Amino acid sequence: MTLPNEKEMRAEFFAIYPDYELCRTSAHNVMTGVTTRQKMRELMWKRAEGSKLNHDAIQERLDSKKIVVGDRIQTLKEMSLQQIIDLPDAAFSEVFRFYLKHPVAHSRLGRSRLLPRMVRTLFLRELAGQAMIRRLDLDIAAMFEMMELL
């Protein structure tokens, strides 16, 4: 049996635990020989189990994420897409990184697999498009690759 390539491993790890940055780093570590694929799979399963056990606390922490906009502090969960798009670049970049790390936070993604991926990930696509329009130094390629995994 051949070892999957790095992209296939990212997809495999992401299916277990949806933290794109962790999956990308883990796949890279396996490919460079820092660790083994089996150890990383075990780590992902442990993370997934821990996430299920601490679901309420994690959800509360994600829901309480705040963004500083000028002299105001806003809760990210309560902001609409248009309000997020209207943020200044620094605050928008923070929101972009947050959703790259936690793509399913705040139920902004469609859950039904009956919907095409393009519709399910519309919110993230809008964020990526806005980052491209603004020419921000963000990992837009990672966002698009993550959307393929969702």
Coordinates of C-alpha atoms in Angstrom, one line a residue:
M1 CA 0.0 0.0 0.0
T2 CA 1.4 3.4 -1.0
L3 CA 1.5 6.4 1.3
P4 CA -1.0 9.0 0.4
N5 CA 0.3 12.4 -0.7
E6 CA 0.1 15.4 1.5
K7 CA -3.2 16.7 0.1
E8 CA -4.9 13.3 0.6
M9 CA -3.6 13.2 4.2
R10 CA -5.0 16.7 4.9
A11 CA -8.4 15.5 3.6
E12 CA -8.2 12.4 5.7
F13 CA -7.2 14.3 8.9
F14 CA -9.8 17.0 8.2
A15 CA -12.6 14.3 8.0
I16 CA -11.7 13.2 11.5
Y17 CA -11.2 16.7 13.1
P18 CA -12.0 19.8 11.1
D19 CA -9.2 22.1 12.0
Y20 CA -7.5 22.9 8.7
E21 CA -4.3 24.5 10.1
L22 CA -3.7 21.5 12.4
C23 CA -4.4 19.1 9.6
R24 CA -2.1 20.9 7.2
T25 CA 0.7 20.9 9.8
S26 CA 0.1 17.3 10.7
A27 CA 0.2 16.1 7.1
H28 CA 3.4 18.1 6.5
N29 CA 5.0 16.5 9.6
V30 CA 4.1 13.0 8.4
M31 CA 5.5 13.7 4.9
T32 CA 8.8 15.1 6.4
G33 CA 9.2 12.1 8.8
V34 CA 8.7 14.0 12.0
T35 CA 5.9 11.6 13.0
T36 CA 3.9 8.7 11.6
R37 CA 0.5 8.8 9.9
Q38 CA -0.9 6.4 12.5
K39 CA 0.2 8.7 15.4
M40 CA -1.4 11.7 13.7
R41 CA -4.6 9.8 13.1
E42 CA -4.7 8.8 16.8
L43 CA -4.1 12.5 17.7
M44 CA -6.9 13.6 15.5
W45 CA -9.3 11.0 17.0
K46 CA -8.3 12.1 20.5
R47 CA -9.0 15.8 19.5
A48 CA -12.4 14.8 18.1
E49 CA -13.3 12.9 21.2
G50 CA -12.2 15.8 23.4
S51 CA -14.2 18.2 21.3
K52 CA -17.3 16.1 21.7
L53 CA -16.8 15.8 25.5
N54 CA -16.3 19.6 25.8
H55 CA -18.8 20.6 23.1
D56 CA -20.8 23.1 25.3
A57 CA -17.7 24.8 26.6
I58 CA -16.1 25.1 23.2
Q59 CA -19.4 26.4 21.7
E60 CA -19.6 29.0 24.4
R61 CA -16.1 30.1 23.8
L62 CA -16.6 30.4 20.0
D63 CA -19.9 32.2 20.5
S64 CA -18.3 34.8 22.7
K65 CA -15.6 35.7 20.2
K66 CA -15.5 39.5 20.0
I67 CA -14.1 41.8 17.4
V68 CA -12.8 45.4 18.1
V69 CA -14.1 47.8 15.6
G70 CA -12.9 51.3 16.3
D71 CA -14.1 52.1 19.8
R72 CA -16.7 49.4 19.8
I73 CA -16.6 45.7 20.6
Q74 CA -18.9 43.4 18.7
T75 CA -19.7 39.8 19.1
L76 CA -18.8 38.0 15.9
K77 CA -21.7 35.6 16.1
E78 CA -24.2 38.5 16.0
M79 CA -22.6 40.1 13.0
S80 CA -24.1 39.7 9.5
L81 CA -22.0 38.9 6.4
Q82 CA -22.4 42.5 5.3
Q83 CA -21.2 43.9 8.7
I84 CA -18.2 41.6 8.4
I85 CA -17.4 42.7 4.9
D86 CA -17.7 46.4 6.0
L87 CA -15.0 45.8 8.7
P88 CA -11.6 47.6 8.4
D89 CA -8.8 45.4 7.0
A90 CA -7.3 44.5 10.3
A91 CA -10.6 43.4 11.9
F92 CA -11.6 41.6 8.7
S93 CA -8.3 39.7 8.7
E94 CA -8.9 38.6 12.2
V95 CA -12.4 37.3 11.2
F96 CA -10.9 35.5 8.2
R97 CA -8.3 33.7 10.3
F98 CA -11.0 32.8 12.9
Y99 CA -13.2 31.1 10.2
L100 CA -10.2 29.4 8.7
K101 CA -9.5 27.9 12.1
H102 CA -13.2 27.3 13.0
P103 CA -15.2 26.9 9.7
V104 CA -18.3 25.5 11.3
A105 CA -18.6 28.1 14.0
H106 CA -21.8 30.1 14.3
S107 CA -23.6 27.7 11.9
R108 CA -22.6 29.9 8.9
L109 CA -22.2 26.8 6.7
G110 CA -24.9 24.7 5.2
R111 CA -25.0 21.3 6.8
S112 CA -27.0 19.3 4.3
R113 CA -24.9 17.3 1.8
L114 CA -27.9 17.6 -0.5
L115 CA -26.9 21.2 -1.2
P116 CA -24.0 21.7 -3.6
R117 CA -20.7 22.6 -1.9
M118 CA -20.8 26.0 -3.6
V119 CA -24.0 26.8 -1.7
R120 CA -22.9 25.2 1.6
T121 CA -19.7 27.2 1.7
L122 CA -21.1 30.5 0.3
F123 CA -20.2 32.4 3.5
L124 CA -16.6 31.3 3.3
R125 CA -16.4 32.0 -0.4
E126 CA -17.6 35.6 0.3
L127 CA -14.9 36.0 2.9
A128 CA -12.2 34.7 0.5
G129 CA -13.5 36.9 -2.3
Q130 CA -13.5 40.0 -0.2
A131 CA -9.9 39.2 1.0
M132 CA -8.9 38.9 -2.7
I133 CA -10.5 42.2 -3.6
R134 CA -8.8 43.9 -0.7
R135 CA -5.5 42.2 -1.6
L136 CA -5.0 41.2 2.0
D137 CA -2.0 39.0 2.9
L138 CA -4.1 36.1 4.0
D139 CA -3.9 32.4 3.1
I140 CA -6.7 32.5 0.6
A141 CA -5.5 29.2 -1.1
A142 CA -5.9 27.4 2.3
M143 CA -9.4 28.8 2.6
F144 CA -10.3 27.4 -0.9
E145 CA -8.7 24.1 -0.2
M146 CA -10.6 23.8 3.1
M147 CA -13.9 24.5 1.3
E148 CA -13.2 21.6 -1.0
L149 CA -13.0 19.4 2.2
L150 CA -16.3 20.6 3.6

